[in-house]
Amino acid sequence: MVERVSITPEAAALVRKLAAVHGSLLFHQSGGCCDGSSPMCYPRGEFRVGDSDVFLGWVADTPFYISRPQFEYWKHTHLTVDVVPGRGSGFSVEAPEGVRFIIRSRLFTDEEAKAAEAEPPPTGCRH
């Protein structure tokens, strides 16, 4: 299975810190402008994953979902969750920490693109 999403060590450390405070978490990447284009991190029980949301994989023991429309734009890319200084959305659990999660991306290699096309990711809740 092609890896569609990963996380930097710094972001993984923040996820562990946040999970110690908030319990199990999940990421959701929607589309849109401003904070809507950033990955949002929520306590698992406080965000409802839709039937059409795409499950990309696990990062730091945390499921990562993306909206179907956003997936269509990014289906040929590998996403990496990272963290940078700054204030993100007030709804994402890292906001009070003075940092925000961001996505770094790269196009799949030809081999990864073939594997990704052959293995479409599942939709709906997987946690």
mmCIF file with all atom_site columns, N, CA, C and O in Angstrom, residues 19-40:
data_model
loop_
_atom_site.group_PDB
_atom_site.id
_atom_site.type_symbol
_atom_site.label_atom_id
_atom_site.label_alt_id
_atom_site.label_comp_id
_atom_site.label_asym_id
_atom_site.label_entity_id
_atom_site.label_seq_id
_atom_site.pdbx_PDB_ins_code
_atom_site.Cartn_x
_atom_site.Cartn_y
_atom_site.Cartn_z
_atom_site.occupancy
_atom_site.B_iso_or_equiv
_atom_site.pdbx_formal_charge
_atom_site.auth_seq_id
_atom_site.auth_comp_id
_atom_site.auth_asym_id
_atom_site.auth_atom_id
_atom_site.pdbx_PDB_model_num
ATOM 1  N N  . ALA A 1 19 ? -2.386  14.731 22.909 1.00 0.00 ? 19 ALA A N  1
ATOM 2  C CA . ALA A 1 19 ? -3.174  13.547 23.266 1.00 0.00 ? 19 ALA A CA 1
ATOM 3  C C  . ALA A 1 19 ? -3.145  13.313 24.778 1.00 0.00 ? 19 ALA A C  1
ATOM 4  O O  . ALA A 1 19 ? -4.134  12.837 25.349 1.00 0.00 ? 19 ALA A O  1
ATOM 5  N N  . ALA A 1 20 ? -2.048  13.661 25.427 1.00 0.00 ? 20 ALA A N  1
ATOM 6  C CA . ALA A 1 20 ? -1.977  13.508 26.882 1.00 0.00 ? 20 ALA A CA 1
ATOM 7  C C  . ALA A 1 20 ? -2.982  14.428 27.577 1.00 0.00 ? 20 ALA A C  1
ATOM 8  O O  . ALA A 1 20 ? -3.478  14.111 28.656 1.00 0.00 ? 20 ALA A O  1
ATOM 9  N N  . VAL A 1 21 ? -3.305  15.536 26.939 1.00 0.00 ? 21 VAL A N  1
ATOM 10 C CA . VAL A 1 21 ? -4.260  16.494 27.500 1.00 0.00 ? 21 VAL A CA 1
ATOM 11 C C  . VAL A 1 21 ? -5.698  16.199 27.050 1.00 0.00 ? 21 VAL A C  1
ATOM 12 O O  . VAL A 1 21 ? -6.630  16.213 27.849 1.00 0.00 ? 21 VAL A O  1
ATOM 13 N N  . HIS A 1 22 ? -5.861  15.920 25.752 1.00 0.00 ? 22 HIS A N  1
ATOM 14 C CA . HIS A 1 22 ? -7.200  15.831 25.153 1.00 0.00 ? 22 HIS A CA 1
ATOM 15 C C  . HIS A 1 22 ? -7.686  14.406 24.892 1.00 0.00 ? 22 HIS A C  1
ATOM 16 O O  . HIS A 1 22 ? -8.828  14.229 24.475 1.00 0.00 ? 22 HIS A O  1
ATOM 17 N N  . GLY A 1 23 ? -6.844  13.412 25.088 1.00 0.00 ? 23 GLY A N  1
ATOM 18 C CA . GLY A 1 23 ? -7.212  12.040 24.738 1.00 0.00 ? 23 GLY A CA 1
ATOM 19 C C  . GLY A 1 23 ? -6.946  11.769 23.267 1.00 0.00 ? 23 GLY A C  1
ATOM 20 O O  . GLY A 1 23 ? -6.243  12.525 22.596 1.00 0.00 ? 23 GLY A O  1
ATOM 21 N N  . SER A 1 24 ? -7.521  10.711 22.742 1.00 0.00 ? 24 SER A N  1
ATOM 22 C CA . SER A 1 24 ? -7.312  10.324 21.347 1.00 0.00 ? 24 SER A CA 1
ATOM 23 C C  . SER A 1 24 ? -7.751  11.440 20.405 1.00 0.00 ? 24 SER A C  1
ATOM 24 O O  . SER A 1 24 ? -8.771  12.091 20.622 1.00 0.00 ? 24 SER A O  1
ATOM 25 N N  . LEU A 1 25 ? -6.956  11.628 19.354 1.00 0.00 ? 25 LEU A N  1
ATOM 26 C CA . LEU A 1 25 ? -7.181  12.726 18.416 1.00 0.00 ? 25 LEU A CA 1
ATOM 27 C C  . LEU A 1 25 ? -7.430  12.201 17.007 1.00 0.00 ? 25 LEU A C  1
ATOM 28 O O  . LEU A 1 25 ? -7.223  11.018 16.731 1.00 0.00 ? 25 LEU A O  1
ATOM 29 N N  . LEU A 1 26 ? -7.836  13.105 16.118 1.00 0.00 ? 26 LEU A N  1
ATOM 30 C CA . LEU A 1 26 ? -7.880  12.811 14.692 1.00 0.00 ? 26 LEU A CA 1
ATOM 31 C C  . LEU A 1 26 ? -7.568  14.078 13.924 1.00 0.00 ? 26 LEU A C  1
ATOM 32 O O  . LEU A 1 26 ? -7.758  15.191 14.425 1.00 0.00 ? 26 LEU A O  1
ATOM 33 N N  . PHE A 1 27 ? -7.035  13.899 12.724 1.00 0.00 ? 27 PHE A N  1
ATOM 34 C CA . PHE A 1 27 ? -6.794  15.008 11.809 1.00 0.00 ? 27 PHE A CA 1
ATOM 35 C C  . PHE A 1 27 ? -7.850  14.983 10.721 1.00 0.00 ? 27 PHE A C  1
ATOM 36 O O  . PHE A 1 27 ? -8.248  13.914 10.251 1.00 0.00 ? 27 PHE A O  1
ATOM 37 N N  . HIS A 1 28 ? -8.260  16.183 10.312 1.00 0.00 ? 28 HIS A N  1
ATOM 38 C CA . HIS A 1 28 ? -9.123  16.306 9.143  1.00 0.00 ? 28 HIS A CA 1
ATOM 39 C C  . HIS A 1 28 ? -8.608  17.458 8.291  1.00 0.00 ? 28 HIS A C  1
ATOM 40 O O  . HIS A 1 28 ? -8.363  18.551 8.794  1.00 0.00 ? 28 HIS A O  1
ATOM 41 N N  . GLN A 1 29 ? -8.437  17.181 7.016  1.00 0.00 ? 29 GLN A N  1
ATOM 42 C CA . GLN A 1 29 ? -7.985  18.185 6.055  1.00 0.00 ? 29 GLN A CA 1
ATOM 43 C C  . GLN A 1 29 ? -9.148  18.505 5.130  1.00 0.00 ? 29 GLN A C  1
ATOM 44 O O  . GLN A 1 29 ? -9.594  17.649 4.374  1.00 0.00 ? 29 GLN A O  1
ATOM 45 N N  . SER A 1 30 ? -9.649  19.710 5.238  1.00 0.00 ? 30 SER A N  1
ATOM 46 C CA . SER A 1 30 ? -10.716 20.106 4.328  1.00 0.00 ? 30 SER A CA 1
ATOM 47 C C  . SER A 1 30 ? -10.105 20.963 3.235  1.00 0.00 ? 30 SER A C  1
ATOM 48 O O  . SER A 1 30 ? -8.895  21.085 3.131  1.00 0.00 ? 30 SER A O  1
ATOM 49 N N  . GLY A 1 31 ? -10.912 21.580 2.452  1.00 0.00 ? 31 GLY A N  1
ATOM 50 C CA . GLY A 1 31 ? -10.418 22.509 1.451  1.00 0.00 ? 31 GLY A CA 1
ATOM 51 C C  . GLY A 1 31 ? -10.748 23.908 1.894  1.00 0.00 ? 31 GLY A C  1
ATOM 52 O O  . GLY A 1 31 ? -11.108 24.154 3.036  1.00 0.00 ? 31 GLY A O  1
ATOM 53 N N  . GLY A 1 32 ? -10.639 24.815 1.010  1.00 0.00 ? 32 GLY A N  1
ATOM 54 C CA . GLY A 1 32 ? -11.045 26.166 1.338  1.00 0.00 ? 32 GLY A CA 1
ATOM 55 C C  . GLY A 1 32 ? -9.883  27.102 1.521  1.00 0.00 ? 32 GLY A C  1
ATOM 56 O O  . GLY A 1 32 ? -8.740  26.780 1.227  1.00 0.00 ? 32 GLY A O  1
ATOM 57 N N  . CYS A 1 33 ? -10.186 28.256 2.029  1.00 0.00 ? 33 CYS A N  1
ATOM 58 C CA . CYS A 1 33 ? -9.163  29.276 2.198  1.00 0.00 ? 33 CYS A CA 1
ATOM 59 C C  . CYS A 1 33 ? -8.813  29.422 3.680  1.00 0.00 ? 33 CYS A C  1
ATOM 60 O O  . CYS A 1 33 ? -9.458  28.835 4.539  1.00 0.00 ? 33 CYS A O  1
ATOM 61 N N  . CYS A 1 34 ? -7.807  30.197 3.920  1.00 0.00 ? 34 CYS A N  1
ATOM 62 C CA . CYS A 1 34 ? -7.388  30.535 5.282  1.00 0.00 ? 34 CYS A CA 1
ATOM 63 C C  . CYS A 1 34 ? -7.139  29.275 6.105  1.00 0.00 ? 34 CYS A C  1
ATOM 64 O O  . CYS A 1 34 ? -6.477  28.378 5.654  1.00 0.00 ? 34 CYS A O  1
ATOM 65 N N  . ASP A 1 35 ? -7.693  29.195 7.308  1.00 0.00 ? 35 ASP A N  1
ATOM 66 C CA . ASP A 1 35 ? -7.472  28.027 8.152  1.00 0.00 ? 35 ASP A CA 1
ATOM 67 C C  . ASP A 1 35 ? -8.109  26.769 7.579  1.00 0.00 ? 35 ASP A C  1
ATOM 68 O O  . ASP A 1 35 ? -7.729  25.666 7.934  1.00 0.00 ? 35 ASP A O  1
ATOM 69 N N  . GLY A 1 36 ? -9.071  26.917 6.681  1.00 0.00 ? 36 GLY A N  1
ATOM 70 C CA . GLY A 1 36 ? -9.700  25.760 6.073  1.00 0.00 ? 36 GLY A CA 1
ATOM 71 C C  . GLY A 1 36 ? -8.755  24.935 5.232  1.00 0.00 ? 36 GLY A C  1
ATOM 72 O O  . GLY A 1 36 ? -9.031  23.792 4.910  1.00 0.00 ? 36 GLY A O  1
ATOM 73 N N  . SER A 1 37 ? -7.614  25.511 4.864  1.00 0.00 ? 37 SER A N  1
ATOM 74 C CA . SER A 1 37 ? -6.646  24.761 4.075  1.00 0.00 ? 37 SER A CA 1
ATOM 75 C C  . SER A 1 37 ? -5.577  24.108 4.952  1.00 0.00 ? 37 SER A C  1
ATOM 76 O O  . SER A 1 37 ? -4.682  23.455 4.448  1.00 0.00 ? 37 SER A O  1
ATOM 77 N N  . SER A 1 38 ? -5.667  24.288 6.251  1.00 0.00 ? 38 SER A N  1
ATOM 78 C CA . SER A 1 38 ? -4.722  23.676 7.191  1.00 0.00 ? 38 SER A CA 1
ATOM 79 C C  . SER A 1 38 ? -5.325  22.397 7.768  1.00 0.00 ? 38 SER A C  1
ATOM 80 O O  . SER A 1 38 ? -6.542  22.302 7.918  1.00 0.00 ? 38 SER A O  1
ATOM 81 N N  . PRO A 1 39 ? -4.474  21.442 8.134  1.00 0.00 ? 39 PRO A N  1
ATOM 82 C CA . PRO A 1 39 ? -5.025  20.255 8.795  1.00 0.00 ? 39 PRO A CA 1
ATOM 83 C C  . PRO A 1 39 ? -5.514  20.635 10.187 1.00 0.00 ? 39 PRO A C  1
ATOM 84 O O  . PRO A 1 39 ? -4.842  21.367 10.910 1.00 0.00 ? 39 PRO A O  1
ATOM 85 N N  . MET A 1 40 ? -6.684  20.174 10.520 1.00 0.00 ? 40 MET A N  1
ATOM 86 C CA . MET A 1 40 ? -7.264  20.466 11.825 1.00 0.00 ? 40 MET A CA 1
ATOM 87 C C  . MET A 1 40 ? -7.155  19.225 12.689 1.00 0.00 ? 40 MET A C  1
ATOM 88 O O  . MET A 1 40 ? -7.402  18.112 12.222 1.00 0.00 ? 40 MET A O  1
#
